[in-house]
Amino acid sequence: MNRFDLIHSHGTYGLANRDRIELNRDRRIESRALNATMASSLNCLYNEGFLSMEVQLKGQNLQNLLCFIAIFALGHQLPRVWPKSSLE
């Protein structure tokens, strides 16, 4: 029985509320994972010398910057899986 069938057979109020609780829990888990990834990426960039100053931004601008940095840092780390001699 899928979720759609459950809503129609058991009523929408209780199931919708339970679904909302599960969705919020999943969003919190994803948010924590993203925050950990960004923190790790920022640390990598700082250790590699890419970040030498503090950035003072608020709200959406900070979130956009951190997402860009996380993506850049993850891409920057990819070549490290190959032996150093193969990159030279």
PDB file of C-alpha atoms in Angstrom:
ATOM      1  CA  MET A   1       0.000   0.000   0.000  1.00  0.00           C
ATOM      2  CA  ASN A   2       1.489   3.344  -0.980  1.00  0.00           C
ATOM      3  CA  ARG A   3       1.241   6.661   0.830  1.00  0.00           C
ATOM      4  CA  PHE A   4      -1.630   7.854  -1.357  1.00  0.00           C
ATOM      5  CA  ASP A   5      -3.714   4.795  -0.447  1.00  0.00           C
ATOM      6  CA  LEU A   6      -2.956   5.290   3.252  1.00  0.00           C
ATOM      7  CA  ILE A   7      -4.176   8.884   3.167  1.00  0.00           C
ATOM      8  CA  HIS A   8      -7.475   7.834   1.629  1.00  0.00           C
ATOM      9  CA  SER A   9      -8.027   4.815   3.879  1.00  0.00           C
ATOM     10  CA  HIS A  10      -7.008   6.367   7.229  1.00  0.00           C
ATOM     11  CA  GLY A  11      -7.978   9.998   6.767  1.00  0.00           C
ATOM     12  CA  THR A  12      -5.722  12.896   5.940  1.00  0.00           C
ATOM     13  CA  TYR A  13      -5.301  14.696   9.256  1.00  0.00           C
ATOM     14  CA  GLY A  14      -3.260  12.187  11.284  1.00  0.00           C
ATOM     15  CA  LEU A  15      -1.206  10.926   8.376  1.00  0.00           C
ATOM     16  CA  ALA A  16      -0.544  14.381   6.994  1.00  0.00           C
ATOM     17  CA  ASN A  17       0.676  15.473  10.425  1.00  0.00           C
ATOM     18  CA  ARG A  18       2.956  12.425  10.712  1.00  0.00           C
ATOM     19  CA  ASP A  19       4.261  13.046   7.194  1.00  0.00           C
ATOM     20  CA  ARG A  20       4.995  16.660   8.096  1.00  0.00           C
ATOM     21  CA  ILE A  21       6.956  15.555  11.165  1.00  0.00           C
ATOM     22  CA  GLU A  22       8.958  13.073   9.071  1.00  0.00           C
ATOM     23  CA  LEU A  23       9.603  15.679   6.387  1.00  0.00           C
ATOM     24  CA  ASN A  24      10.847  18.208   8.941  1.00  0.00           C
ATOM     25  CA  ARG A  25      13.124  15.558  10.489  1.00  0.00           C
ATOM     26  CA  ASP A  26      14.527  14.688   7.061  1.00  0.00           C
ATOM     27  CA  ARG A  27      15.144  18.368   6.303  1.00  0.00           C
ATOM     28  CA  ARG A  28      17.020  18.807   9.590  1.00  0.00           C
ATOM     29  CA  ILE A  29      19.197  15.769   8.814  1.00  0.00           C
ATOM     30  CA  GLU A  30      19.954  17.107   5.310  1.00  0.00           C
ATOM     31  CA  SER A  31      20.702  20.549   6.709  1.00  0.00           C
ATOM     32  CA  ARG A  32      23.153  19.122   9.249  1.00  0.00           C
ATOM     33  CA  ALA A  33      24.875  17.103   6.521  1.00  0.00           C
ATOM     34  CA  LEU A  34      25.165  20.182   4.293  1.00  0.00           C
ATOM     35  CA  ASN A  35      26.497  22.280   7.173  1.00  0.00           C
ATOM     36  CA  ALA A  36      29.111  19.625   7.962  1.00  0.00           C
ATOM     37  CA  THR A  37      30.134  19.474   4.294  1.00  0.00           C
ATOM     38  CA  MET A  38      30.455  23.246   4.104  1.00  0.00           C
ATOM     39  CA  ALA A  39      32.445  23.415   7.339  1.00  0.00           C
ATOM     40  CA  SER A  40      34.795  20.710   6.076  1.00  0.00           C
ATOM     41  CA  SER A  41      35.169  22.495   2.741  1.00  0.00           C
ATOM     42  CA  LEU A  42      35.855  25.851   4.393  1.00  0.00           C
ATOM     43  CA  ASN A  43      38.479  24.204   6.576  1.00  0.00           C
ATOM     44  CA  CYS A  44      40.099  22.656   3.504  1.00  0.00           C
ATOM     45  CA  LEU A  45      40.161  26.002   1.688  1.00  0.00           C
ATOM     46  CA  TYR A  46      41.629  27.729   4.731  1.00  0.00           C
ATOM     47  CA  ASN A  47      44.314  25.063   5.138  1.00  0.00           C
ATOM     48  CA  GLU A  48      45.211  25.312   1.451  1.00  0.00           C
ATOM     49  CA  GLY A  49      45.566  29.093   1.704  1.00  0.00           C
ATOM     50  CA  PHE A  50      42.495  30.006  -0.356  1.00  0.00           C
ATOM     51  CA  LEU A  51      40.822  31.734   2.592  1.00  0.00           C
ATOM     52  CA  SER A  52      42.935  34.302   4.326  1.00  0.00           C
ATOM     53  CA  MET A  53      40.284  36.788   5.478  1.00  0.00           C
ATOM     54  CA  GLU A  54      36.963  36.608   7.237  1.00  0.00           C
ATOM     55  CA  VAL A  55      33.900  37.186   5.103  1.00  0.00           C
ATOM     56  CA  GLN A  56      31.152  39.223   6.721  1.00  0.00           C
ATOM     57  CA  LEU A  57      27.858  38.528   4.972  1.00  0.00           C
ATOM     58  CA  LYS A  58      24.375  37.828   6.222  1.00  0.00           C
ATOM     59  CA  GLY A  59      21.386  35.778   5.151  1.00  0.00           C
ATOM     60  CA  GLN A  60      21.038  34.447   1.615  1.00  0.00           C
ATOM     61  CA  ASN A  61      24.310  35.982   0.420  1.00  0.00           C
ATOM     62  CA  LEU A  62      26.226  34.018   3.051  1.00  0.00           C
ATOM     63  CA  GLN A  63      24.373  30.813   2.181  1.00  0.00           C
ATOM     64  CA  ASN A  64      25.124  31.280  -1.533  1.00  0.00           C
ATOM     65  CA  LEU A  65      28.792  31.974  -0.825  1.00  0.00           C
ATOM     66  CA  LEU A  66      29.128  28.941   1.443  1.00  0.00           C
ATOM     67  CA  CYS A  67      27.468  26.684  -1.140  1.00  0.00           C
ATOM     68  CA  PHE A  68      29.855  27.953  -3.823  1.00  0.00           C
ATOM     69  CA  ILE A  69      32.853  27.448  -1.550  1.00  0.00           C
ATOM     70  CA  ALA A  70      31.684  23.943  -0.603  1.00  0.00           C
ATOM     71  CA  ILE A  71      31.290  22.947  -4.255  1.00  0.00           C
ATOM     72  CA  PHE A  72      34.652  24.493  -5.157  1.00  0.00           C
ATOM     73  CA  ALA A  73      36.415  22.823  -2.254  1.00  0.00           C
ATOM     74  CA  LEU A  74      34.941  19.419  -3.010  1.00  0.00           C
ATOM     75  CA  GLY A  75      36.092  19.787  -6.610  1.00  0.00           C
ATOM     76  CA  HIS A  76      39.492  20.941  -5.406  1.00  0.00           C
ATOM     77  CA  GLN A  77      39.862  17.796  -3.304  1.00  0.00           C
ATOM     78  CA  LEU A  78      39.057  15.365  -6.133  1.00  0.00           C
ATOM     79  CA  PRO A  79      42.558  15.107  -7.679  1.00  0.00           C
ATOM     80  CA  ARG A  80      43.957  13.989  -4.329  1.00  0.00           C
ATOM     81  CA  VAL A  81      42.547  10.506  -4.844  1.00  0.00           C
ATOM     82  CA  TRP A  82      45.122   9.868  -7.578  1.00  0.00           C
ATOM     83  CA  PRO A  83      48.808   9.318  -6.814  1.00  0.00           C
ATOM     84  CA  LYS A  84      50.786  12.546  -6.898  1.00  0.00           C
ATOM     85  CA  SER A  85      53.132  11.227  -9.609  1.00  0.00           C
ATOM     86  CA  SER A  86      50.235  10.752 -12.040  1.00  0.00           C
ATOM     87  CA  LEU A  87      49.301  14.443 -11.736  1.00  0.00           C
ATOM     88  CA  GLU A  88      52.748  15.760 -12.606  1.00  0.00           C
TER      89      GLU A  88
END
